[in-house]
XYZ file of C-alpha atoms in Angstrom:
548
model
C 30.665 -43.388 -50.038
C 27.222 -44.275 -50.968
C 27.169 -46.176 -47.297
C 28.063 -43.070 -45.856
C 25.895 -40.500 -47.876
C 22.503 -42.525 -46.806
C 23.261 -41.610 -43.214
C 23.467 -38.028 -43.802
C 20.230 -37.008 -42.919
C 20.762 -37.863 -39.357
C 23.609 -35.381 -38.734
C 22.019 -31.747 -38.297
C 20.293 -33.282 -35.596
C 23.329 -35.547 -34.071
C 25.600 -33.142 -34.135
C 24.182 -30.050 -32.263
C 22.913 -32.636 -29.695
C 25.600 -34.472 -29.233
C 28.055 -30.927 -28.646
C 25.499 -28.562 -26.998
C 25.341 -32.224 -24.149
C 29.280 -32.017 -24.711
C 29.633 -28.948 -24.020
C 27.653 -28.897 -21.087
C 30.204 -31.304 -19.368
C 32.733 -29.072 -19.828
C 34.068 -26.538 -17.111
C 32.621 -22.743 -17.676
C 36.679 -21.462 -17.809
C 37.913 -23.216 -20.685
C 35.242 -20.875 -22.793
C 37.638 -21.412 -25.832
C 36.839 -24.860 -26.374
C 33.367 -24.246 -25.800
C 33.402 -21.860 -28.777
C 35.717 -24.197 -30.853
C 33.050 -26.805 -30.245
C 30.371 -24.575 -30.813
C 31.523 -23.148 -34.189
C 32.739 -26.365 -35.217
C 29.166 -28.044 -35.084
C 27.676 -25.118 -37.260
C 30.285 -25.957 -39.682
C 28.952 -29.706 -39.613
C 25.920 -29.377 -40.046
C 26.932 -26.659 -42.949
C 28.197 -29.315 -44.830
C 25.621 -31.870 -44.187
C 23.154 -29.021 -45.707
C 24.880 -28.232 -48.460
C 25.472 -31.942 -49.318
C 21.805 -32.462 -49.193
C 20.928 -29.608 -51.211
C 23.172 -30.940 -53.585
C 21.923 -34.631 -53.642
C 18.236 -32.642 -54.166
C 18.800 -31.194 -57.282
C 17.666 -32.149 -60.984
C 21.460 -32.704 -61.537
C 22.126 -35.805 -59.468
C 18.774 -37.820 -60.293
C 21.042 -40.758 -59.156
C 21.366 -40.601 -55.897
C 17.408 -40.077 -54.891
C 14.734 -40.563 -56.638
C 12.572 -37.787 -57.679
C 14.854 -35.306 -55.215
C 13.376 -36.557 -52.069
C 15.253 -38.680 -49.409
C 13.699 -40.785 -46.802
C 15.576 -42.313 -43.615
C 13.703 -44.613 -41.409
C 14.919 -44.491 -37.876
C 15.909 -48.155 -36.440
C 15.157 -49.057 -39.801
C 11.604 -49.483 -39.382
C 9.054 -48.709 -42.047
C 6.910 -45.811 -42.025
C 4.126 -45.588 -40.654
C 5.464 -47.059 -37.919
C 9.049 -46.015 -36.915
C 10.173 -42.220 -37.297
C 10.653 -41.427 -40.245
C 13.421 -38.343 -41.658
C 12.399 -36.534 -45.215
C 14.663 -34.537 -47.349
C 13.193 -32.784 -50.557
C 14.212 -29.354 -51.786
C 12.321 -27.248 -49.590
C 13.801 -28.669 -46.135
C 17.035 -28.511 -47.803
C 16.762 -25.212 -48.359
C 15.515 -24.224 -44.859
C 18.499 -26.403 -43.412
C 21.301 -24.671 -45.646
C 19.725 -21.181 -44.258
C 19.681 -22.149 -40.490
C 23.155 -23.471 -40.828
C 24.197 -20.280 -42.467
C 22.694 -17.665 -40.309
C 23.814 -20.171 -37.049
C 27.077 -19.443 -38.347
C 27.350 -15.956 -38.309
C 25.238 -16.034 -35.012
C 27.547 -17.938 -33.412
C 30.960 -16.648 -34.300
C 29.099 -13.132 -33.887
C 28.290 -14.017 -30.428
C 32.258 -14.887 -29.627
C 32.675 -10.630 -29.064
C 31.642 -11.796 -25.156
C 28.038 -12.402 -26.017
C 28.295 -15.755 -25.462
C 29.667 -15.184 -22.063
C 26.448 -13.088 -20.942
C 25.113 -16.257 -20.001
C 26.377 -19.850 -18.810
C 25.353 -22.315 -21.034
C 24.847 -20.056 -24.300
C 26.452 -22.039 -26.540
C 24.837 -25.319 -25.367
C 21.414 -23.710 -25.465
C 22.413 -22.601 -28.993
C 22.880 -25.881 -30.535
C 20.313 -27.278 -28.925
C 17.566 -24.211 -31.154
C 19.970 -25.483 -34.046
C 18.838 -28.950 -33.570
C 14.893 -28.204 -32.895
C 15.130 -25.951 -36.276
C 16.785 -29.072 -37.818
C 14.587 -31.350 -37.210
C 11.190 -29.891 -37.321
C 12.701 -29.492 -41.028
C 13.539 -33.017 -41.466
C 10.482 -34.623 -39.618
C 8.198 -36.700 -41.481
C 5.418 -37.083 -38.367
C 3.604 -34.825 -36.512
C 4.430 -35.839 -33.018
C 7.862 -35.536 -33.864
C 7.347 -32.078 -34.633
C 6.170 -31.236 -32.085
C 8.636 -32.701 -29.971
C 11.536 -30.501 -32.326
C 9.290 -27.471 -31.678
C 9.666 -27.986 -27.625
C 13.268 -28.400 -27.751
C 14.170 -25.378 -30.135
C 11.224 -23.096 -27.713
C 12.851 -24.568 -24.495
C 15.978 -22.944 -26.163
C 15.064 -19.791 -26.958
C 13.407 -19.936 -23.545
C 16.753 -19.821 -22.018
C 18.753 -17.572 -25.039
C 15.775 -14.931 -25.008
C 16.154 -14.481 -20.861
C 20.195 -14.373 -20.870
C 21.381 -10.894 -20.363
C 20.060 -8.144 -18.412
C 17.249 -5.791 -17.136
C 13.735 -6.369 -16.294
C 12.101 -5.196 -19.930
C 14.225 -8.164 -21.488
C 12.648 -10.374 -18.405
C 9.251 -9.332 -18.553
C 9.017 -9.638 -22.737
C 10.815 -13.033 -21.985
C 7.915 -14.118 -19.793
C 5.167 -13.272 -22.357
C 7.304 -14.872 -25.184
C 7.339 -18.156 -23.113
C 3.396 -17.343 -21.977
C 2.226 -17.291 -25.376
C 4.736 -19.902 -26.769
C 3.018 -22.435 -24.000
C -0.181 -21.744 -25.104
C 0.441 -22.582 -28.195
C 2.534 -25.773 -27.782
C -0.462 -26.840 -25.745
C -3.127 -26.100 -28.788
C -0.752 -27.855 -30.923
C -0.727 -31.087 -28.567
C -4.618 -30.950 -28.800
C -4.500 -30.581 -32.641
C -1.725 -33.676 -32.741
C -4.234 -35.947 -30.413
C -7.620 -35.495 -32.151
C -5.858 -36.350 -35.479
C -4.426 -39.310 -34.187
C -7.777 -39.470 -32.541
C -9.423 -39.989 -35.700
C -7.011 -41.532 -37.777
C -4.402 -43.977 -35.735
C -1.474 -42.063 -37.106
C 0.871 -39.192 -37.243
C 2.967 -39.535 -39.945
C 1.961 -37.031 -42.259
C 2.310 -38.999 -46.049
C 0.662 -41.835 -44.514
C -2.523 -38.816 -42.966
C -2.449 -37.797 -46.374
C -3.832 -41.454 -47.470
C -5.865 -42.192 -44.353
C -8.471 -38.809 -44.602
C -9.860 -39.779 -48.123
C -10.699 -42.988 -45.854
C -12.495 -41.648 -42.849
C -16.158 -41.374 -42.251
C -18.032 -37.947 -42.460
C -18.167 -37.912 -38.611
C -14.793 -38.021 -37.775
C -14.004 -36.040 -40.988
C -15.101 -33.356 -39.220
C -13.625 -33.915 -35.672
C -10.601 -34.678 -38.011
C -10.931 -31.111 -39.828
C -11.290 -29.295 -35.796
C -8.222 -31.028 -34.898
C -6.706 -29.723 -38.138
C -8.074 -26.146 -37.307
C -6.610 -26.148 -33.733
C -2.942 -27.369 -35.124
C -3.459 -24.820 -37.515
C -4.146 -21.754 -34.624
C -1.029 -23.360 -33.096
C 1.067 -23.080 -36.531
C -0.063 -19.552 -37.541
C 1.164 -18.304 -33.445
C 4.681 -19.639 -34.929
C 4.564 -17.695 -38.209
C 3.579 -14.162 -36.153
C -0.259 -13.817 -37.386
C -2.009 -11.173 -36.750
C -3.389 -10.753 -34.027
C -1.425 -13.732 -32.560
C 1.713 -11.994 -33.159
C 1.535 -9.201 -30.503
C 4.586 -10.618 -28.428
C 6.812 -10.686 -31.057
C 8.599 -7.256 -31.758
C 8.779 -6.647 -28.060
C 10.282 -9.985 -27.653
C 12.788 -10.322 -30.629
C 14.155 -6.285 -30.090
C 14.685 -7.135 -26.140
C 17.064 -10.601 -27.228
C 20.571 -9.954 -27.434
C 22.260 -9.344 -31.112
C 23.302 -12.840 -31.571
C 20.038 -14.528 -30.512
C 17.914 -12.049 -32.002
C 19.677 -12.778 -35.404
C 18.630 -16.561 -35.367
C 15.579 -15.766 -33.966
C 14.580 -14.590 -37.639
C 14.349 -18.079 -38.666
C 11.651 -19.117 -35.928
C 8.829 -17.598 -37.680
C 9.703 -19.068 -40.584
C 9.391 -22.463 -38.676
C 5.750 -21.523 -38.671
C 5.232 -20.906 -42.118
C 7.362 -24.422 -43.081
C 4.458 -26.213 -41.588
C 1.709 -24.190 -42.875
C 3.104 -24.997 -46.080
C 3.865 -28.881 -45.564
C 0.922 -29.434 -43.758
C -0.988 -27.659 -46.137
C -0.244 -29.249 -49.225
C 0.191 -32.666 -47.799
C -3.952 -32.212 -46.904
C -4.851 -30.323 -50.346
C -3.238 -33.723 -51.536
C -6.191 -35.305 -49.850
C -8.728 -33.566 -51.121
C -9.427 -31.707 -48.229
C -11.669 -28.820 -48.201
C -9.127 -25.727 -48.169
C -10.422 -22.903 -50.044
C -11.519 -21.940 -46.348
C -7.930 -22.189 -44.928
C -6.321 -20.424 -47.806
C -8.895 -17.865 -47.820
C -7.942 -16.982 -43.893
C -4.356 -17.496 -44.950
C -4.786 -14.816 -47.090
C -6.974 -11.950 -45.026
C -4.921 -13.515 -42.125
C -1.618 -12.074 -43.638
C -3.420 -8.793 -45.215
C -4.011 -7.979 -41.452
C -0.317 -9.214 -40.625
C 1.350 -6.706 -43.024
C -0.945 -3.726 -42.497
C -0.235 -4.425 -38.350
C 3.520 -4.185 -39.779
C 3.589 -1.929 -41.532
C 1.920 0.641 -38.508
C 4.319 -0.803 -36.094
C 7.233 0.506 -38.586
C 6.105 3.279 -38.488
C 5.469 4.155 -35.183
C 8.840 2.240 -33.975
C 11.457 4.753 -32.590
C 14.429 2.487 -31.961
C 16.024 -0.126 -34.819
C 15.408 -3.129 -33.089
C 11.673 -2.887 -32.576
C 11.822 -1.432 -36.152
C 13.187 -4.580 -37.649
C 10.569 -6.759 -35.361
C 7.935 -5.185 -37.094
C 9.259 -6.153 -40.791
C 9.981 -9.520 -39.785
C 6.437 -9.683 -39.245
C 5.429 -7.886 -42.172
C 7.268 -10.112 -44.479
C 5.364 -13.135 -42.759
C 2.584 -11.672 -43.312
C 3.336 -11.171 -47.072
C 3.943 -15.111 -47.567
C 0.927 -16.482 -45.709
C -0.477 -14.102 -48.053
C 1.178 -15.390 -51.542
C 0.668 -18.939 -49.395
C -2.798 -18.129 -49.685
C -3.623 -17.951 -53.404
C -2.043 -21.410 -53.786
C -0.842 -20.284 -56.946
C 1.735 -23.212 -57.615
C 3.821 -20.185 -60.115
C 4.290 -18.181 -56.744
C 5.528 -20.625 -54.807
C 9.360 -20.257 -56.212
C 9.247 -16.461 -55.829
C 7.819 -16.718 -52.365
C 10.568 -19.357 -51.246
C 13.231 -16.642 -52.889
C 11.645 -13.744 -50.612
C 11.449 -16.282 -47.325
C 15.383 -17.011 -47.964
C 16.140 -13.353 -48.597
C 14.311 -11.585 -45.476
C 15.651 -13.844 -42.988
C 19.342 -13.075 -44.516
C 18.435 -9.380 -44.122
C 16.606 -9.582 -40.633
C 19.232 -11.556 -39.274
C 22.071 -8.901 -40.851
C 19.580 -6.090 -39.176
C 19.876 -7.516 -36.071
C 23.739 -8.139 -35.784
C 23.802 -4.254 -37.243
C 21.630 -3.053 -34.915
C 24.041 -4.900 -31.809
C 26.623 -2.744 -33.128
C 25.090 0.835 -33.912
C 23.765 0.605 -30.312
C 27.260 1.372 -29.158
C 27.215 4.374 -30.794
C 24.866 5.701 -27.820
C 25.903 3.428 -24.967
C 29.024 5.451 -24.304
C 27.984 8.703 -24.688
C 24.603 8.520 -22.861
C 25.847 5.970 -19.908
C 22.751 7.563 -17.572
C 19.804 6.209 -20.161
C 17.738 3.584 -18.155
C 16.776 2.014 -21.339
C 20.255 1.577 -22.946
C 22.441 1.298 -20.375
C 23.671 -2.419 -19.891
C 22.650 -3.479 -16.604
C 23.561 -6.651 -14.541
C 22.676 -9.868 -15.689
C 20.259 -11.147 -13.625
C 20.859 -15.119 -13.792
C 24.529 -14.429 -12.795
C 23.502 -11.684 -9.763
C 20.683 -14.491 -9.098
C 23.451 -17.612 -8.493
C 25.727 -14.978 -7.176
C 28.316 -15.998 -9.334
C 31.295 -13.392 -11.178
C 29.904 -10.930 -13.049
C 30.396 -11.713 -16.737
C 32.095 -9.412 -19.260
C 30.035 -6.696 -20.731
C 29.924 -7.653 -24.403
C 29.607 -3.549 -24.965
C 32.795 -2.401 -22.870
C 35.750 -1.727 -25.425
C 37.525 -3.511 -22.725
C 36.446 -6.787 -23.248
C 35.794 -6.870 -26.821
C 37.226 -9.943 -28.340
C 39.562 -9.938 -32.168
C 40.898 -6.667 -34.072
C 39.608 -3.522 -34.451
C 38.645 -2.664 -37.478
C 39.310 1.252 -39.115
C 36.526 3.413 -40.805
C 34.046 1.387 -38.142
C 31.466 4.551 -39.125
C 31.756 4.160 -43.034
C 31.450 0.022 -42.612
C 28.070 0.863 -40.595
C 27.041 2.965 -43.146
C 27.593 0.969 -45.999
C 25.803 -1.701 -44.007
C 22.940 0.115 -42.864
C 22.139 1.039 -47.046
C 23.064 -2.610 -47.817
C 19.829 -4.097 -45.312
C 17.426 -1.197 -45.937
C 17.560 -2.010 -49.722
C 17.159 -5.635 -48.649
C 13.886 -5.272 -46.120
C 12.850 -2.754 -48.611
C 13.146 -4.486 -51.903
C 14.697 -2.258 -53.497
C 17.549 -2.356 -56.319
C 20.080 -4.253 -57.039
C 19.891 -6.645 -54.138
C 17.937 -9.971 -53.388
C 15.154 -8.732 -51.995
C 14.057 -6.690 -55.043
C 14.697 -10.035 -56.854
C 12.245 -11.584 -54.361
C 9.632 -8.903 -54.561
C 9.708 -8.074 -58.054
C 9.344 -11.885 -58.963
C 6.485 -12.341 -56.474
C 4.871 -8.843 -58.828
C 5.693 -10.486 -62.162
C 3.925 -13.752 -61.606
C 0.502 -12.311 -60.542
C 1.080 -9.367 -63.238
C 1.518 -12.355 -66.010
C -0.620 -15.213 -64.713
C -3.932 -15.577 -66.017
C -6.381 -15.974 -62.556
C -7.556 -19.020 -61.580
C -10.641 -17.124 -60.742
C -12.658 -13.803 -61.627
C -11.821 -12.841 -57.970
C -8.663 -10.874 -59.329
C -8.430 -8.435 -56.982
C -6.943 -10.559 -54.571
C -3.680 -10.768 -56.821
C -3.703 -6.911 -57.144
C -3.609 -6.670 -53.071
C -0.503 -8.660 -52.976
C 0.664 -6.573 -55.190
C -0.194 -3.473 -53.081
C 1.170 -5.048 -50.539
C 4.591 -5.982 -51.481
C 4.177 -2.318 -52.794
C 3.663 -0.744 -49.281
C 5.490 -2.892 -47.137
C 9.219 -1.320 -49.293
C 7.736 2.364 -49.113
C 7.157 1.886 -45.464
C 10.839 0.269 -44.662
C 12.030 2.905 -47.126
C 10.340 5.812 -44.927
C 10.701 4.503 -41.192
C 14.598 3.229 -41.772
C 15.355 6.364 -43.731
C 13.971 8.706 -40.629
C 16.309 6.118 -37.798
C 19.507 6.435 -40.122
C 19.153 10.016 -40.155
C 18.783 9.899 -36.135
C 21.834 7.196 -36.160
C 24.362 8.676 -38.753
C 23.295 12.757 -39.253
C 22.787 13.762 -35.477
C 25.873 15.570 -34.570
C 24.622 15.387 -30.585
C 24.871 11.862 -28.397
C 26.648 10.156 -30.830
C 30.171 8.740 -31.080
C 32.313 6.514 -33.179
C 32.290 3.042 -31.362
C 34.612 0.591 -31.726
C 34.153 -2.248 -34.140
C 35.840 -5.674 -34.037
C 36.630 -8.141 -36.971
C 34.531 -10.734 -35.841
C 31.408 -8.361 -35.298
C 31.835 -7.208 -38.644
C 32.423 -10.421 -40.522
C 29.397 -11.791 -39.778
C 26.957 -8.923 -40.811
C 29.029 -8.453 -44.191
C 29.094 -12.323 -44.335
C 25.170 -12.144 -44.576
C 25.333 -9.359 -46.687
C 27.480 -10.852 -49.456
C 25.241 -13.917 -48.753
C 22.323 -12.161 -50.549
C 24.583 -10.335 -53.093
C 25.562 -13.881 -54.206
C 21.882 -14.696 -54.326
C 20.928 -11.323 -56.952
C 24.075 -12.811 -58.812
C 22.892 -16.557 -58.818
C 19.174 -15.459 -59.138
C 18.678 -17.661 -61.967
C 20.301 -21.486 -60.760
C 18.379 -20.505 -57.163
C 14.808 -19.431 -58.679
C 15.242 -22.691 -61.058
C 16.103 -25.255 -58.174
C 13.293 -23.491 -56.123
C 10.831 -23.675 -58.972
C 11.521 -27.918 -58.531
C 10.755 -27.173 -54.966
C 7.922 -25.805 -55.844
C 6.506 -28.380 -58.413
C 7.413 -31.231 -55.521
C 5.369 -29.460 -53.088
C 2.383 -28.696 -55.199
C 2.897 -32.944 -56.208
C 2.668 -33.832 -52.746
C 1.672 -37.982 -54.595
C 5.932 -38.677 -54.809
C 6.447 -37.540 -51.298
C 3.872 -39.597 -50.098
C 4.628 -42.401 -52.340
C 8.471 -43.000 -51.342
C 7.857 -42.366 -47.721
C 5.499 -45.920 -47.805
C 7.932 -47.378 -50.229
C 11.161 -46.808 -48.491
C 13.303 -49.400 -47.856
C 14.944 -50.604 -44.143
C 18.307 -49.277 -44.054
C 20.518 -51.773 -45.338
C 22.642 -53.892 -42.472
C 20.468 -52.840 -40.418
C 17.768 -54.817 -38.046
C 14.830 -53.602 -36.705
């Protein structure tokens, strides 16, 4: 069992690669094995994620030390050979992208998936970029997982129809470019200057470079850094991203949530991997911090001057990015468990939003069928190969499972359920989140006399719930109390299950609030202790039986 377990590291990126190439092999008609296939992956790599967030706790010291697992590739040593980390915070971030994958996926089985050929291939194949730009112990290689999960949602953001979807596709995949480009700059003048990539073994080799190429090393740092921050949705890097994420279908849209996060995974590895090296960051954190000031506030505005859900929910997707590189930036090590609480929580509730938002859009696609800008319109890739037009996930004759009764009073409840959520308020997770994040710079004593930079988090997290509160208040009232150009749609099981599914996700997370802020406050400690990552990565073993 042991044998087995050591492996398991390798399997969130196996399996979606492995189906999603499977997949693609098979013939476009038999679209309920696809979806077998494609559900049954998520479910793998499910388990795998919930295995290793088990094996990371203070519970089972046993199996690795310290909470942190290392897999060399081929079985060569790092630096060398590719290396695979597990610790508590990438076994977090893989138990949430298998989770919201999940509901994605068997939300996108209404006929979603058949929008586009190849969905479900393209799907796995942004499950296994999220994976392993998680897992990756090297820079290169994340890089390389950040091509495959943008090539991806390339191909998921374009699927579907109408030329606004089209255009915001092409700036998504514009800006996206230039960024992967800035990052492969970054990536080569820190190999540049050091001879490696590996990012425990960078950590070891900057207190060891000469003040000349400690700087060119510190510009290469910078420019990886632009590149990371275009990820998270920084302002004013982050302009393409509520037109982009509103004009992606429900489904994709709803994993799409977790790609900011990506961003802010390796501001925050990155960033305490260097601070481990005594590098100069009290100039980083400091534009972390104004950085995500100007995020929220940009946010915030956008909520308020959005008119339609989806752009609404955009907008506080990158408000609450902007809130963490803000807590990021006070490298307060007591933070860091509340703001890995909040980062779980909003992408639950943005990901819910979105599904939501899929299905209250009905409610005006049949009774105004003449709107340009809600209509469903053909689907270009399919008009462009001239092959059969696929089924319109929005017709009530093609919806896929059982109908569900009281469809208005189950949007209703579920609207409430992710406006509390975004907003913070009572008695869900996010209030958890926020009111954590409040307590800890409330009760802290300051590093430094500079308090007021504590107090405007504070205002922050303050005004980013009374905007959601305001802005989501006025669109329910326009959704559920206009008696004109509105009608009951017609809501399936298998729509439904996956937005309640999310819901109850983050009920169970107010319930648990106490195991899950202690096993992220050991996430915390390990990150801010960056010395035991570093030191098992160069210690690891070969795998056993195996022969480089």
């Amino acid at each position: 069992m042991m044998a087995w377990l050591q492996h398991l590291q390798v399997v969130p990126i196996v399996t979606p690669l492995l189906v999603g190439a499977l997949i693609l092999l098979i013939s476009a008609d038999r679209h309920q094995l696809r979806a077998a296939l494609s559900v049954g992956s998520v479910l793998v790599q499910l388990a795998a994620a919930l295995t290793l967030l088990f094996m990371t706790t203070d519970s089972m010291p046993h199996l690795w030390q310290e909470g942190v697992g290392v897999y060399n590739i081929g079985a060569w040593p790092a630096p060398f050979g590719i290396v695979l980390v597990v610790d508590r915070f990438t076994a977090m971030m893989l138990t949430l992208t298998a989770l919201v994958g999940l509901a994605s996926v068997i939300y996108s089985l209404a006929n979603w998936d058949r929008v586009a050929p190849g969905f479900h291939s393209m799907f796995q194949f942004l499950l296994m970029g999220l994976n392993g730009a998680f897992l990756t112990g090297d820079l290169f290689n994340l890089f390389v997982f950040f091509e495959v999960l943008l090539a991806s949602s390339y191909g998921l953001l374009l699927h579907g129809s109408g030329p606004s979807r089209v255009k915001s596709g092409l700036h998504y995949i514009a800006v996206n470019l230039t960024a992967s480009f800035l990052f492969l700059i970054g990536v080569a003048m820190i190999y540049g200057m050091t001879g490696t990539l590996n990012m425990a073994d960078l950590a070891v080799r900057i207190t060891l470079l000469d003040p000349d190429d400690r700087s060119l090393f510190e510009a290469g740092a910078a420019i990886l850094g632009v590149a990371f921050l275009v990820k998270a949705g920084i302002w004013p890097l982050s302009f393409w991203l509520p037109t982009a994420y509103s004009a992606a279908s429900a489904p994709v849209a709803a994993v799409f949530a977790l790609l900011t996060k990506v961003g802010v995974y390796a501001v925050v590895r990155v960033g305490t991997l260097l601070a481990s090296a005594d590098v100069q960051t009290s100039f980083i954190d400091e534009g972390l911090f104004y950085g995500g000031a100007a995020t929220v506030t940009y946010g915030v505005i956008g909520m308020f001057a959005a008119q339609q859900l989806a752009r609404l929910v955009s907008y506080s997707v990158v408000a609450s990015s902007g809130l963490l590189l803000m807590a990021l930036g006070l490298r307060n090590e007591a933070l860091t468990a509340p703001v890995l609480f909040y980062l779980a929580s909003s992408v639950l509730a943005a990901a819910a939003f979105y599904m939501l938002n899929g299905l209250t859009e009905r409610m005006r696609l049949f009774s105004i069928p003449n709107d340009a800008d809600l209509a469903p319109l053909p689907d270009v890739t399919y008009v462009g190969f001239g092959v059969k037009e696929p089924p319109d996930p929005h017709s009530p004759e093609d919806e896929v499972g059982i109908a569900i009764p009281a469809a208005m009073a189950f949007l209703g409840l579920a609207f409430v359920c992710c406006v509390l959520l975004v907003a913070g308020l009572p008695p869900l997770s996010g209030f958890v989140a926020k009111f954590a994040m409040m307590h800890v710079v409330i009760t802290t004593p300051p590093d430094t006399p500079e308090t007021w930079y504590e107090w405007l988090l504070v205002a922050a997290v303050l005004t980013t719930g009374l905007a959601a509160v305001i802005a989501l208040t006025r669109i329910g009232l326009r959704l559920f109390w206009s008696v004109t150009g509105r009608t009951t749609p017609r809501l399936r099981l298998i729509e439904v299950g996956p937005v309640a599914f999310l819901i109850l996700l983050c009920f169970g997370l107010t319930i648990a609030a106490g195991p899950a802020m202690t096993y992220l406050e050991s996430a915390a400690r390990s990150l801010h202790a960056p010395e035991v990552y570093i030191r098992l990565v160069h210690a690891q073993p070969a795998v056993p039986g195996v022969t480089p």
